[in-house]
CSV table of C-alpha atoms in Angstrom, one decimal:
chain,number,residue,atom,x,y,z
A,54,MET,CA,-25.6,-106.2,-12.9
A,55,MET,CA,-24.9,-109.4,-14.8
A,56,ASP,CA,-21.2,-108.9,-13.4
A,57,LEU,CA,-22.6,-109.1,-9.9
A,58,TYR,CA,-24.6,-112.0,-10.3
A,59,SER,CA,-21.8,-113.9,-11.9
A,60,PHE,CA,-19.7,-112.9,-9.2
A,61,PHE,CA,-22.1,-114.3,-6.5
A,62,ASP,CA,-22.5,-117.6,-8.8
A,63,GLN,CA,-18.4,-117.9,-8.9
A,64,VAL,CA,-18.4,-117.3,-4.9
A,65,TRP,CA,-20.9,-120.3,-4.5
A,66,ILE,CA,-19.3,-122.4,-7.1
A,67,ALA,CA,-15.6,-122.0,-4.8
A,68,ARG,CA,-17.7,-121.6,-1.5
A,69,LEU,CA,-16.0,-124.6,-0.1
A,70,ALA,CA,-12.4,-123.7,-1.1
A,71,ILE,CA,-13.4,-120.3,0.6
A,72,LEU,CA,-14.6,-121.7,3.7
A,73,LYS,CA,-11.7,-124.1,3.9
A,74,GLY,CA,-8.9,-121.3,3.3
A,75,LEU,CA,-10.7,-119.3,6.1
A,76,GLY,CA,-10.5,-122.1,8.2
A,77,ILE,CA,-7.1,-122.7,8.0
A,78,THR,CA,-5.9,-119.0,7.8
A,79,ILE,CA,-8.1,-119.0,11.1
A,80,SER,CA,-6.1,-122.0,12.6
A,81,ILE,CA,-2.7,-120.2,11.9
A,82,SER,CA,-3.6,-117.3,13.4
A,83,VAL,CA,-5.6,-118.6,16.7
A,84,LEU,CA,-2.3,-121.4,16.9
A,85,SER,CA,0.4,-118.9,16.5
A,86,ILE,CA,-1.1,-116.5,18.7
A,87,ILE,CA,-1.8,-118.9,21.5
A,88,VAL,CA,1.8,-120.7,21.4
A,89,GLY,CA,3.5,-116.8,20.6
A,90,SER,CA,1.7,-115.5,23.8
A,91,LEU,CA,2.9,-118.1,25.9
A,92,LEU,CA,6.6,-118.3,24.7
A,93,GLY,CA,5.9,-113.9,24.8
A,94,VAL,CA,5.1,-114.0,28.3
A,95,LEU,CA,8.2,-116.3,29.1
A,96,VAL,CA,10.1,-114.0,27.2
A,97,GLY,CA,8.8,-111.0,28.7
A,98,LEU,CA,9.4,-112.4,31.9
A,99,SER,CA,12.9,-113.3,31.3
A,100,LEU,CA,13.6,-109.9,30.1
A,101,VAL,CA,12.6,-108.4,33.6
A,102,TYR,CA,13.5,-111.0,36.2
A,103,GLY,CA,16.1,-113.0,34.3
A,104,ASN,CA,19.7,-112.7,35.7
A,105,ARG,CA,22.3,-111.0,33.5
A,106,VAL,CA,22.6,-113.9,31.2
A,107,VAL,CA,19.2,-115.0,30.8
A,108,ARG,CA,18.5,-111.4,30.2
A,109,PHE,CA,21.2,-110.9,27.3
A,110,VAL,CA,20.3,-114.3,25.6
A,111,VAL,CA,16.7,-113.2,25.3
A,112,ARG,CA,17.4,-109.8,24.4
A,113,VAL,CA,19.7,-111.5,21.4
A,114,TYR,CA,16.6,-113.6,20.8
A,115,THR,CA,14.1,-110.8,20.2
A,116,ASP,CA,16.3,-108.2,18.5
A,117,PHE,CA,16.9,-110.7,16.1
A,118,ILE,CA,13.7,-111.8,15.3
A,119,ARG,CA,11.9,-108.6,15.3
A,120,GLY,CA,14.7,-107.1,13.1
A,121,THR,CA,14.2,-110.7,10.5
A,122,PRO,CA,11.0,-109.8,8.0
A,123,VAL,CA,8.3,-112.3,9.0
A,124,LEU,CA,8.7,-113.7,5.6
A,125,VAL,CA,12.5,-115.0,5.9
A,126,LEU,CA,11.0,-116.5,8.9
A,127,VAL,CA,8.7,-118.2,7.5
A,128,LEU,CA,11.0,-119.8,4.7
A,129,ALA,CA,13.7,-120.5,7.1
A,130,SER,CA,11.4,-122.2,9.0
A,131,TYR,CA,10.3,-124.4,6.1
A,132,TYR,CA,13.4,-125.0,4.4
A,133,VAL,CA,16.3,-124.2,6.8
A,134,LEU,CA,15.1,-126.6,9.4
A,135,SER,CA,14.8,-129.4,7.2
A,136,THR,CA,18.5,-129.1,6.5
A,137,ILE,CA,19.0,-130.0,10.3
A,138,GLY,CA,17.1,-133.0,9.9
A,139,ILE,CA,14.0,-131.2,11.3
A,140,ASP,CA,11.0,-132.1,8.4
A,141,LEU,CA,8.3,-130.2,9.1
A,142,GLY,CA,5.4,-130.1,6.9
A,143,PRO,CA,4.4,-126.1,5.6
A,144,PHE,CA,1.7,-126.0,7.8
A,145,GLN,CA,3.6,-126.6,11.0
A,146,ALA,CA,6.8,-124.9,10.1
A,147,GLY,CA,4.4,-121.7,9.2
A,148,VAL,CA,2.7,-121.8,12.6
A,149,LEU,CA,6.5,-122.0,13.9
A,150,ALA,CA,7.6,-118.9,12.2
A,151,LEU,CA,4.6,-116.7,13.1
A,152,ALA,CA,4.6,-118.1,16.8
A,153,ILE,CA,8.2,-117.2,17.2
A,154,PHE,CA,7.5,-114.0,15.7
A,155,CYS,CA,4.6,-113.3,17.8
A,156,SER,CA,6.8,-114.4,21.0
A,157,SER,CA,9.3,-111.6,20.0
A,158,HIS,CA,6.9,-108.9,19.9
A,159,VAL,CA,4.8,-110.3,23.1
A,160,GLY,CA,7.8,-110.7,24.8
A,161,GLU,CA,8.4,-107.0,24.5
A,162,ILE,CA,4.9,-106.0,25.2
A,163,VAL,CA,5.3,-108.0,28.6
A,164,ARG,CA,8.3,-106.2,29.3
A,165,GLY,CA,7.1,-102.7,28.9
A,166,GLY,CA,3.7,-103.5,30.5
A,167,LEU,CA,5.7,-104.8,34.1
A,168,GLN,CA,8.4,-102.3,33.9
A,169,ALA,CA,5.5,-99.5,33.3
A,170,ILE,CA,4.1,-100.2,37.0
A,171,PRO,CA,6.0,-98.0,39.7
A,172,LYS,CA,8.1,-99.5,42.0
A,173,GLY,CA,5.8,-97.9,44.8
A,174,GLN,CA,3.5,-101.1,44.3
A,175,THR,CA,6.2,-103.7,44.6
A,176,GLU,CA,7.3,-102.2,48.1
A,177,ALA,CA,3.8,-101.8,49.4
A,178,ALA,CA,3.4,-105.5,48.4
A,179,LYS,CA,6.3,-106.3,50.2
A,180,ALA,CA,5.2,-104.2,53.2
A,181,ILE,CA,2.3,-106.1,54.1
A,182,GLY,CA,4.5,-109.3,53.8
A,183,LEU,CA,3.4,-110.6,50.5
A,184,THR,CA,6.1,-113.1,48.7
A,185,PHE,CA,7.7,-111.8,45.1
A,186,ASN,CA,5.1,-115.0,43.8
A,187,GLN,CA,2.1,-113.5,45.6
A,188,THR,CA,3.3,-109.7,44.7
A,189,PHE,CA,2.9,-110.7,41.4
A,190,ALA,CA,0.2,-112.7,41.0
A,191,TYR,CA,-2.2,-110.0,42.6
A,192,VAL,CA,-0.7,-106.7,42.1
A,193,LEU,CA,1.4,-106.8,39.3
A,194,TRP,CA,0.4,-109.3,36.8
A,195,PRO,CA,-2.9,-107.7,36.8
A,196,GLN,CA,-1.6,-104.4,36.4
A,197,ALA,CA,0.3,-105.5,33.2
A,198,LEU,CA,-2.5,-107.2,31.8
A,199,ARG,CA,-4.4,-104.2,31.8
A,200,GLN,CA,-1.9,-102.1,30.4
A,201,PHE,CA,-0.6,-104.3,27.4
A,202,LEU,CA,-3.9,-105.7,26.3
A,203,PRO,CA,-4.4,-102.9,23.4
A,204,ALA,CA,-0.9,-103.7,22.3
A,205,TRP,CA,-1.4,-107.3,22.3
A,206,VAL,CA,-4.7,-107.3,20.6
A,207,ASN,CA,-2.6,-105.2,17.8
A,208,THR,CA,-0.4,-107.8,17.4
A,209,ALA,CA,-3.2,-110.6,17.1
A,210,ALA,CA,-4.3,-108.4,14.1
A,211,GLU,CA,-0.9,-108.5,12.9
A,212,MET,CA,-0.8,-112.5,13.0
A,213,VAL,CA,-3.6,-112.6,11.2
A,214,LYS,CA,-2.3,-110.6,8.2
A,215,ALA,CA,1.1,-112.6,8.4
A,216,SER,CA,-0.7,-115.4,8.0
A,217,THR,CA,-1.2,-114.7,4.0
A,218,LEU,CA,2.6,-115.2,4.0
A,219,LEU,CA,2.1,-118.7,4.2
A,220,SER,CA,0.7,-119.0,0.9
A,221,VAL,CA,4.3,-118.6,-0.3
A,222,ILE,CA,5.3,-122.3,1.0
A,223,GLY,CA,1.9,-123.7,-0.1
A,224,VAL,CA,-0.2,-123.9,3.0
A,225,ALA,CA,-4.0,-123.3,1.6
A,226,GLU,CA,-4.9,-120.7,3.4
A,227,LEU,CA,-7.3,-118.3,2.3
A,228,LEU,CA,-4.8,-115.7,0.2
A,229,LEU,CA,-3.8,-119.0,-1.7
A,230,ARG,CA,-7.3,-120.6,-2.3
A,231,THR,CA,-8.1,-117.1,-3.7
A,232,GLN,CA,-5.4,-116.9,-5.9
A,233,GLU,CA,-6.6,-120.6,-7.3
A,234,ILE,CA,-10.0,-119.6,-7.7
A,235,ILE,CA,-8.8,-116.7,-9.7
A,236,SER,CA,-6.9,-118.6,-11.9
A,237,ARG,CA,-10.0,-120.7,-12.8
A,238,ASN,CA,-12.6,-117.9,-13.5
A,239,PHE,CA,-9.8,-114.7,-13.7
A,240,MET,CA,-12.3,-112.5,-11.5
A,241,SER,CA,-9.4,-111.0,-9.9
A,242,LEU,CA,-10.4,-107.5,-8.9
A,243,GLN,CA,-13.7,-109.2,-7.3
A,244,PHE,CA,-11.9,-112.0,-5.4
A,245,TYR,CA,-8.8,-110.2,-4.3
A,246,PHE,CA,-11.6,-107.7,-2.8
A,247,PHE,CA,-13.7,-110.1,-1.5
A,248,ALA,CA,-10.6,-111.8,0.3
A,249,GLY,CA,-9.6,-108.7,1.9
A,250,PHE,CA,-13.2,-108.0,3.0
A,251,LEU,CA,-12.9,-111.1,5.1
A,252,TYR,CA,-9.7,-110.3,6.4
A,253,PHE,CA,-11.1,-107.1,7.2
A,254,VAL,CA,-14.0,-108.7,9.2
A,255,ILE,CA,-11.9,-111.0,11.0
A,256,ASN,CA,-9.3,-108.3,12.5
A,257,TYR,CA,-12.3,-105.8,12.7
A,258,SER,CA,-13.7,-108.7,15.3
A,259,ILE,CA,-10.7,-109.1,17.0
A,260,GLU,CA,-10.2,-105.4,17.7
A,261,ARG,CA,-13.9,-105.1,18.9
A,262,PHE,CA,-13.4,-107.8,21.0
A,263,GLY,CA,-10.4,-106.1,22.5
A,264,LYS,CA,-12.3,-103.2,23.3
A,265,TYR,CA,-15.1,-104.8,25.0
A,266,VAL,CA,-12.4,-106.6,27.0
A,267,GLU,CA,-10.5,-103.1,27.8
A,268,ARG,CA,-14.1,-101.7,28.8
A,269,LYS,CA,-14.8,-105.1,31.0
A,270,THR,CA,-12.0,-104.9,32.9
A,271,ALA,CA,-11.3,-101.1,33.5
A,272,VAL,CA,-10.3,-99.5,36.7
A,273,PRO,CA,-13.0,-97.0,37.6
A,274,ALA,CA,-11.5,-93.6,38.1
B,215,MET,CA,5.4,-102.3,80.1
B,216,ASN,CA,8.3,-101.0,79.3
B,217,LYS,CA,9.4,-103.6,77.2
B,218,VAL,CA,12.1,-103.2,74.2
B,219,LEU,CA,10.2,-103.4,70.7
B,220,LEU,CA,13.0,-102.5,68.3
B,221,GLU,CA,16.6,-102.5,69.0
B,222,ILE,CA,18.9,-100.5,66.3
B,223,GLN,CA,22.9,-101.2,66.6
B,224,GLY,CA,25.4,-99.6,64.5
B,225,LEU,CA,23.5,-99.7,61.2
B,226,ARG,CA,25.6,-99.2,58.4
B,227,LYS,CA,24.0,-98.5,55.0
B,228,GLN,CA,26.1,-97.3,51.4
B,229,TYR,CA,25.0,-97.0,48.0
B,230,GLY,CA,28.1,-97.9,46.2
B,231,ILE,CA,30.7,-96.0,47.8
B,232,VAL,CA,28.4,-93.5,49.3
B,233,GLU,CA,27.7,-94.0,53.1
B,234,VAL,CA,24.0,-93.0,53.8
B,235,LEU,CA,24.0,-94.6,57.2
B,236,LYS,CA,27.3,-94.2,59.3
B,237,GLY,CA,26.1,-96.3,62.4
B,238,VAL,CA,23.1,-95.5,63.9
B,239,ASP,CA,22.2,-96.6,67.7
B,240,CYS,CA,18.7,-96.4,68.6
B,241,THR,CA,16.1,-98.3,71.0
B,242,MET,CA,12.4,-98.1,71.3
B,243,GLN,CA,9.9,-99.0,73.8
B,244,GLU,CA,6.8,-100.6,73.0
B,245,GLY,CA,3.8,-97.8,73.0
B,246,GLU,CA,6.6,-95.0,71.8
B,247,VAL,CA,6.0,-92.6,69.0
B,248,ILE,CA,9.0,-91.4,67.8
B,249,SER,CA,9.4,-88.8,64.7
B,250,ILE,CA,12.5,-89.0,63.0
B,251,ILE,CA,13.3,-85.1,61.7
B,252,GLY,CA,16.4,-83.7,59.3
B,253,SER,CA,17.1,-82.2,56.1
B,254,SER,CA,16.8,-84.3,53.3
B,255,GLY,CA,19.5,-86.8,52.2
B,256,SER,CA,20.4,-87.2,56.3
B,257,GLY,CA,19.3,-90.7,56.0
B,258,LYS,CA,16.2,-90.9,57.8
B,259,THR,CA,13.8,-92.5,55.1
B,260,THR,CA,16.7,-95.1,54.3
B,261,MET,CA,16.9,-96.1,58.0
B,262,LEU,CA,13.0,-96.2,58.0
B,263,ARG,CA,13.3,-98.6,55.1
B,264,CYS,CA,16.0,-100.7,56.5
B,265,ILE,CA,13.6,-101.9,59.1
B,266,ASN,CA,11.2,-103.6,56.8
B,267,MET,CA,14.4,-104.6,54.3
B,268,LEU,CA,12.8,-102.4,51.6
B,269,GLU,CA,16.5,-101.4,52.0
B,270,GLU,CA,19.7,-104.1,52.7
B,271,PHE,CA,22.3,-102.8,55.0
B,272,GLN,CA,25.5,-103.8,54.9
B,273,GLY,CA,26.4,-103.5,58.8
B,274,GLY,CA,24.9,-103.6,62.4
B,275,HIS,CA,21.7,-105.1,63.7
B,276,ILE,CA,18.1,-104.5,63.6
B,277,ARG,CA,16.0,-106.2,66.3
B,278,LEU,CA,12.3,-106.5,66.6
B,279,GLU,CA,10.9,-108.0,69.6
B,280,GLY,CA,14.3,-109.8,70.0
B,281,GLU,CA,14.4,-111.4,66.5
B,282,GLU,CA,17.2,-110.2,64.0
B,283,ILE,CA,15.7,-108.5,61.3
B,284,GLY,CA,16.8,-109.6,57.5
B,285,TYR,CA,20.3,-111.2,57.8
B,286,GLU,CA,21.3,-114.6,60.1
B,287,HIS,CA,24.6,-113.8,62.1
B,288,ASN,CA,27.1,-116.1,62.5
B,289,GLY,CA,30.5,-115.0,64.2
B,290,SER,CA,31.6,-112.4,61.7
B,291,SER,CA,29.9,-113.5,58.6
B,292,ARG,CA,26.2,-112.9,57.7
B,293,LYS,CA,23.8,-113.8,55.4
B,294,ARG,CA,20.3,-112.6,53.7
B,295,LYS,CA,17.7,-114.6,55.3
B,296,SER,CA,15.2,-116.4,53.1
B,297,GLU,CA,12.8,-114.5,51.2
B,298,LYS,CA,9.9,-116.3,53.1
B,299,ASP,CA,11.2,-115.5,56.2
B,300,ILE,CA,12.0,-112.1,55.3
B,301,ALA,CA,8.4,-111.7,54.1
B,302,ARG,CA,7.1,-113.0,57.7
B,303,GLN,CA,9.0,-110.6,59.3
B,304,ARG,CA,7.8,-107.6,57.1
B,305,ALA,CA,4.2,-108.5,58.0
B,306,LEU,CA,5.3,-107.6,61.4
B,307,THR,CA,6.0,-104.2,60.6
B,308,GLY,CA,3.2,-102.0,58.7
B,309,MET,CA,4.4,-98.9,56.5
B,310,ALA,CA,2.5,-95.8,54.7
B,311,PHE,CA,4.8,-94.3,52.0
B,312,GLN,CA,4.5,-90.7,50.7
B,313,GLN,CA,3.3,-91.7,47.5
B,314,PHE,CA,0.4,-93.7,49.0
B,315,ASN,CA,1.1,-96.9,47.0
B,316,LEU,CA,-2.5,-98.2,46.9
B,317,PHE,CA,-3.2,-100.9,44.2
B,318,PRO,CA,-5.2,-99.2,41.7
B,319,HIS,CA,-7.2,-102.4,40.1
B,320,MET,CA,-8.3,-103.2,44.0
B,321,THR,CA,-11.6,-101.1,45.6
B,322,ALA,CA,-10.7,-99.7,49.1
B,323,ALA,CA,-11.7,-102.9,50.7
B,324,GLN,CA,-9.7,-105.0,48.6
B,325,ASN,CA,-6.8,-103.0,49.2
B,326,ILE,CA,-7.1,-103.8,52.9
B,327,MET,CA,-8.1,-107.3,52.3
B,328,LEU,CA,-5.3,-109.0,50.5
B,329,GLY,CA,-2.8,-108.9,52.8
B,330,LEU,CA,-5.2,-110.2,55.5
B,331,VAL,CA,-6.2,-113.2,52.7
B,332,LYS,CA,-2.8,-114.1,51.4
B,333,VAL,CA,-0.6,-113.5,54.4
B,334,LYS,CA,-2.6,-114.2,57.4
B,335,LYS,CA,-4.7,-117.0,55.6
B,336,MET,CA,-8.1,-115.2,57.2
B,337,PRO,CA,-11.4,-116.1,55.4
B,338,ARG,CA,-12.5,-113.5,52.9
B,339,ASP,CA,-15.8,-112.5,55.0
B,340,GLU,CA,-14.0,-112.1,58.0
B,341,ALA,CA,-11.2,-110.3,56.0
B,342,ARG,CA,-13.6,-107.8,54.7
B,343,ALA,CA,-15.2,-107.3,58.3
B,344,VAL,CA,-11.8,-106.5,59.4
B,345,ALA,CA,-11.4,-104.1,56.0
B,346,GLU,CA,-14.7,-102.3,56.9
B,347,LYS,CA,-13.9,-102.0,60.8
B,348,TRP,CA,-10.7,-99.9,59.8
B,349,LEU,CA,-12.1,-98.2,56.7
B,350,ASP,CA,-14.9,-96.7,59.4
B,351,ARG,CA,-11.8,-96.2,62.0
B,352,VAL,CA,-10.3,-93.9,59.6
B,353,GLY,CA,-13.7,-92.0,58.3
B,354,LEU,CA,-14.0,-94.1,55.1
B,355,ALA,CA,-16.7,-96.5,55.6
B,356,SER,CA,-19.0,-95.3,52.8
B,357,ARG,CA,-16.1,-95.8,50.5
B,358,ALA,CA,-15.3,-99.7,50.5
B,359,ASP,CA,-16.0,-100.2,47.1
B,360,HIS,CA,-14.1,-97.0,45.8
B,361,TYR,CA,-11.3,-97.4,43.5
B,362,PRO,CA,-8.6,-95.3,44.6
B,363,GLY,CA,-8.9,-93.3,41.6
B,364,GLN,CA,-12.0,-92.4,42.7
B,365,LEU,CA,-10.5,-91.2,46.0
B,366,SER,CA,-8.8,-87.8,46.8
B,367,GLY,CA,-5.2,-88.0,47.9
B,368,GLY,CA,-6.1,-87.5,51.7
B,369,GLN,CA,-8.5,-90.1,51.5
B,370,GLN,CA,-5.9,-92.5,49.6
B,371,GLN,CA,-3.6,-92.1,52.2
B,372,ARG,CA,-6.1,-92.7,54.8
B,373,VAL,CA,-6.7,-96.0,53.0
B,374,ALA,CA,-3.2,-96.8,53.0
B,375,ILE,CA,-2.6,-96.6,56.7
B,376,ALA,CA,-5.8,-98.7,57.0
B,377,ARG,CA,-4.2,-101.1,55.0
B,378,ALA,CA,-1.3,-101.5,56.8
B,379,ILE,CA,-2.8,-101.3,60.2
B,380,ALA,CA,-5.3,-103.8,59.3
B,381,MET,CA,-2.4,-106.4,59.6
B,382,SER,CA,-1.7,-105.8,63.4
B,383,PRO,CA,1.3,-104.9,63.2
B,384,ARG,CA,3.8,-104.3,65.9
B,385,LEU,CA,5.4,-101.4,64.8
B,386,MET,CA,4.0,-99.0,62.3
B,387,LEU,CA,6.4,-96.8,60.1
B,388,PHE,CA,5.2,-93.7,58.3
B,389,ASP,CA,7.7,-92.2,55.5
B,390,GLU,CA,6.6,-88.5,55.2
B,391,VAL,CA,2.9,-89.6,54.5
B,392,THR,CA,1.9,-85.9,53.9
B,393,SER,CA,4.5,-84.7,51.8
B,394,ALA,CA,2.3,-85.4,48.6
B,395,LEU,CA,-0.7,-84.2,49.8
B,396,ASP,CA,-2.2,-80.7,49.5
B,397,PRO,CA,-2.2,-78.6,52.1
B,398,GLU,CA,-6.0,-79.0,52.9
B,399,LEU,CA,-5.9,-82.6,53.1
B,400,VAL,CA,-3.2,-83.1,55.5
B,401,GLY,CA,-5.1,-82.3,58.5
B,402,GLU,CA,-7.5,-85.4,57.8
B,403,VAL,CA,-4.4,-88.0,57.7
B,404,LEU,CA,-2.6,-86.6,60.7
B,405,GLN,CA,-5.5,-86.7,62.7
B,406,VAL,CA,-5.7,-90.7,61.7
B,407,ILE,CA,-2.2,-90.9,63.0
B,408,LYS,CA,-3.2,-88.8,66.1
B,409,GLY,CA,-5.9,-91.7,66.9
B,410,LEU,CA,-3.6,-94.6,66.5
B,411,ALA,CA,-0.9,-93.1,69.0
B,412,ALA,CA,-4.0,-92.4,71.4
B,413,ASP,CA,-4.4,-96.2,71.1
B,414,GLY,CA,-0.8,-96.9,72.3
B,415,MET,CA,0.5,-97.9,68.8
B,416,SER,CA,4.4,-98.2,68.6
B,417,MET,CA,4.9,-95.7,65.8
B,418,LEU,CA,8.3,-94.4,63.7
B,419,LEU,CA,7.5,-91.4,61.8
B,420,VAL,CA,9.5,-89.6,59.3
B,421,THR,CA,8.2,-86.1,58.8
B,422,HIS,CA,8.5,-82.6,57.5
B,423,GLU,CA,5.8,-81.5,59.9
B,424,MET,CA,7.2,-80.4,63.0
B,425,ARG,CA,4.1,-78.7,64.7
B,426,PHE,CA,2.4,-82.3,64.0
B,427,ALA,CA,6.0,-84.3,65.3
B,428,TYR,CA,6.1,-81.5,68.5
B,429,GLU,CA,2.5,-82.5,69.4
B,430,VAL,CA,2.5,-86.8,68.9
B,431,SER,CA,6.2,-87.7,69.7
B,432,SER,CA,7.0,-89.0,72.7
B,433,ARG,CA,10.8,-88.6,71.9
B,434,VAL,CA,12.3,-86.8,68.5
B,435,ILE,CA,15.2,-88.2,66.9
B,436,PHE,CA,17.2,-85.6,64.5
B,437,MET,CA,19.5,-87.1,62.1
B,438,ASN,CA,22.3,-85.4,59.9
B,439,GLN,CA,24.5,-86.6,57.6
B,440,GLY,CA,23.8,-90.5,58.2
B,441,VAL,CA,24.0,-90.5,62.2
B,442,ILE,CA,21.6,-89.4,64.9
B,443,CYS,CA,22.8,-85.9,66.1
B,444,GLU,CA,20.2,-85.5,68.9
B,445,GLU,CA,17.5,-87.2,70.6
B,446,GLY,CA,15.2,-86.3,73.3
B,447,ASN,CA,11.7,-85.6,74.4
B,448,PRO,CA,10.0,-82.9,71.7
B,449,LYS,CA,9.3,-80.0,74.4
B,450,GLU,CA,13.4,-79.7,75.1
B,451,MET,CA,14.4,-80.3,71.8
B,452,PHE,CA,12.1,-77.6,69.7
B,453,VAL,CA,12.4,-74.9,72.5
B,454,LYS,CA,16.2,-76.0,73.6
B,455,PRO,CA,17.9,-77.6,70.9
B,456,LYS,CA,21.6,-79.2,72.3
B,457,THR,CA,23.3,-78.9,69.1
B,458,GLU,CA,24.0,-76.2,66.7
B,459,ARG,CA,23.1,-78.6,63.8
B,460,LEU,CA,19.8,-78.9,65.0
B,461,ALA,CA,19.4,-75.2,66.0
B,462,GLU,CA,20.1,-74.0,62.1
B,463,PHE,CA,17.6,-77.1,61.1
B,464,LEU,CA,14.8,-75.9,63.2
B,465,LYS,CA,15.5,-72.6,62.1
B,466,THR,CA,14.7,-72.9,58.6
B,467,SER,CA,12.0,-75.2,59.0
B,468,SER,CA,8.1,-74.6,59.1
B,469,PHE,CA,8.0,-74.9,63.0
B,470,ASN,CA,7.3,-71.7,64.9
């Protein structure tokens, strides 16, 4: 009983630090998901519709990024870029690394979603006189979106988890804040659990939201 | 009244080194209903798909109402027309497919409206009225707001035909439209096509339904190994085939 009381007491004392950490974690995640998804759509479109050269270059990009641990990308973005004169703060460097990582995954998801659409759909659209752009906008993209929504939500949740890696380059996100708090009060078990619980809440919300959108956009059959 | 609608001259098409169409010549008058028959691999579907440029072709001419389809000819050289031009030409013909190819994320009415609104630039309410008119025509007025997944194969195919016809094409192309249907659903689709024939719609049908080809067509074309092997009116062709090839084909087909 005493323990629980003192834990809440410590949470109350550290509330600002926790909230700030949570804020940074959410900012990192949201930014990297948005930037990564936009880039990822471009990557996916290049993989499907690009000419041979574009496809090859983008294929090398995605395979390289996907084959590299996120931590390595984060470290490289922070330490290596500065050696070639691009000086990014830890937050910017971290978001850049995560966005790049996100783009390669979203790119693959978009490619898969588009390629899973039967060829007959494009043919039917052409046959009624739609141009390529119209075919893409009204026939292919809406179908691909529904197809890749679950995988995309999954990637978003991965990005939230990957944001913890930014603690290594000194971004004061939730995990680093938690570690700082623990170094003051030594309640490591309680506070790691608490941080874990907060990550769970974020990802559970994302998943519920994804399910909700999936239901809303489902095609009746 | 006898106006030439479609003119095909020396049509050649190859995939790599395999020649699928080896010089097809054919002229079609307005209002004709022509069935194209032949065993698989004879090039009948490919020929149909060349007419709306779903397939590129390497030689020959296709003219629809005198307009050169797909390629710009300049002496002996030829150049593919612009994407925009080809899209416009495709809207001159309508096509129904073996696999229906309805857009699954749109209702029956929306499927029909898409081309009307985006290609014909028709206002939405007007497009909706046209869609309802054609759905009624194919006996699916009550299904306007159903999604393809909620319709039977035969119903889907009828919506697909309505979608093509609603664009008021000069020529309708039917590519084995009953081949993917359960036998009991074939009749309702053929009924719709018969209705269109009675309206005077110009139609080219690739079909395996010999009985239907016999009943509905004004002319039948028998293709074999990439060329037209025999053509004529169905009464003569089915009863007294002139070529041995056709006689053989009819023997193995379901006609009788």
